[in-house]
Amino acid sequence: MSVARLRSPLGLHTAAQFRTAAVESMAVDTADLAAAVLALLLVLRLTRMQHRKALSPQILVPALG
């Protein structure tokens, strides 16, 4: 088997290609982390809003009719 037939499973052949792929992977991971933090903040805010609503006094509005 010749060296030319050995290839990376990702199709990368040079150090520059590996470096570019690593940088792209880190950028995607950073974006995923930011999205996860934003989702967590949204869930916490919604939970807080629901908790406040559940603890607030209920105002009864008579039905029209």
Tab-separated table of C-alpha atoms in Angstrom:
chain	number	residue	atom	x	y	z
A	1	MET	CA	0.000	0.000	0.000
A	2	SER	CA	1.520	3.295	-1.018
A	3	VAL	CA	1.543	6.413	1.126
A	4	ALA	CA	-0.553	8.232	-1.485
A	5	ARG	CA	-3.446	5.858	-0.780
A	6	LEU	CA	-3.532	6.724	2.933
A	7	ARG	CA	-6.044	9.486	3.534
A	8	SER	CA	-7.719	11.137	6.431
A	9	PRO	CA	-11.351	10.077	6.987
A	10	LEU	CA	-12.331	13.747	6.627
A	11	GLY	CA	-10.506	14.165	3.317
A	12	LEU	CA	-7.938	16.530	4.840
A	13	HIS	CA	-4.408	16.292	3.510
A	14	THR	CA	-2.354	19.219	4.768
A	15	ALA	CA	-1.666	20.868	8.107
A	16	ALA	CA	-3.410	24.014	6.866
A	17	GLN	CA	-6.559	22.023	6.096
A	18	PHE	CA	-6.494	20.434	9.543
A	19	ARG	CA	-5.980	23.860	11.140
A	20	THR	CA	-8.862	25.367	9.171
A	21	ALA	CA	-11.126	22.470	10.147
A	22	ALA	CA	-10.144	22.877	13.815
A	23	VAL	CA	-10.877	26.615	13.771
A	24	GLU	CA	-14.245	26.019	12.101
A	25	SER	CA	-15.069	23.341	14.659
A	26	MET	CA	-14.198	25.690	17.530
A	27	ALA	CA	-16.372	28.427	16.013
A	28	VAL	CA	-19.328	26.059	15.726
A	29	ASP	CA	-18.797	24.843	19.296
A	30	THR	CA	-18.714	28.453	20.524
A	31	ALA	CA	-21.972	29.227	18.709
A	32	ASP	CA	-23.567	26.092	20.202
A	33	LEU	CA	-22.474	27.142	23.688
A	34	ALA	CA	-23.888	30.649	23.201
A	35	ALA	CA	-27.209	29.192	22.004
A	36	ALA	CA	-27.356	26.878	25.018
A	37	VAL	CA	-26.739	29.770	27.429
A	38	LEU	CA	-29.451	31.862	25.750
A	39	ALA	CA	-31.896	28.945	25.907
A	40	LEU	CA	-31.152	28.481	29.599
A	41	LEU	CA	-31.719	32.183	30.287
A	42	LEU	CA	-35.030	32.035	28.396
A	43	VAL	CA	-36.217	29.018	30.394
A	44	LEU	CA	-35.245	30.679	33.674
A	45	ARG	CA	-37.086	33.872	32.709
A	46	LEU	CA	-40.239	32.003	31.680
A	47	THR	CA	-40.147	29.953	34.883
A	48	ARG	CA	-39.794	33.122	36.955
A	49	MET	CA	-42.730	34.722	35.117
A	50	GLN	CA	-44.917	31.656	35.680
A	51	HIS	CA	-43.963	31.551	39.356
A	52	ARG	CA	-44.896	35.221	39.815
A	53	LYS	CA	-48.213	34.672	38.044
A	54	ALA	CA	-49.003	31.637	40.202
A	55	LEU	CA	-48.300	33.578	43.412
A	56	SER	CA	-50.153	36.748	42.434
A	57	PRO	CA	-53.720	37.290	43.653
A	58	GLN	CA	-56.259	36.243	41.083
A	59	ILE	CA	-58.526	38.987	39.744
A	60	LEU	CA	-61.936	37.645	38.852
A	61	VAL	CA	-63.616	39.301	35.898
A	62	PRO	CA	-67.325	38.611	35.524
A	63	ALA	CA	-68.327	37.073	32.226
A	64	LEU	CA	-70.436	39.185	29.945
A	65	GLY	CA	-73.739	37.703	29.082
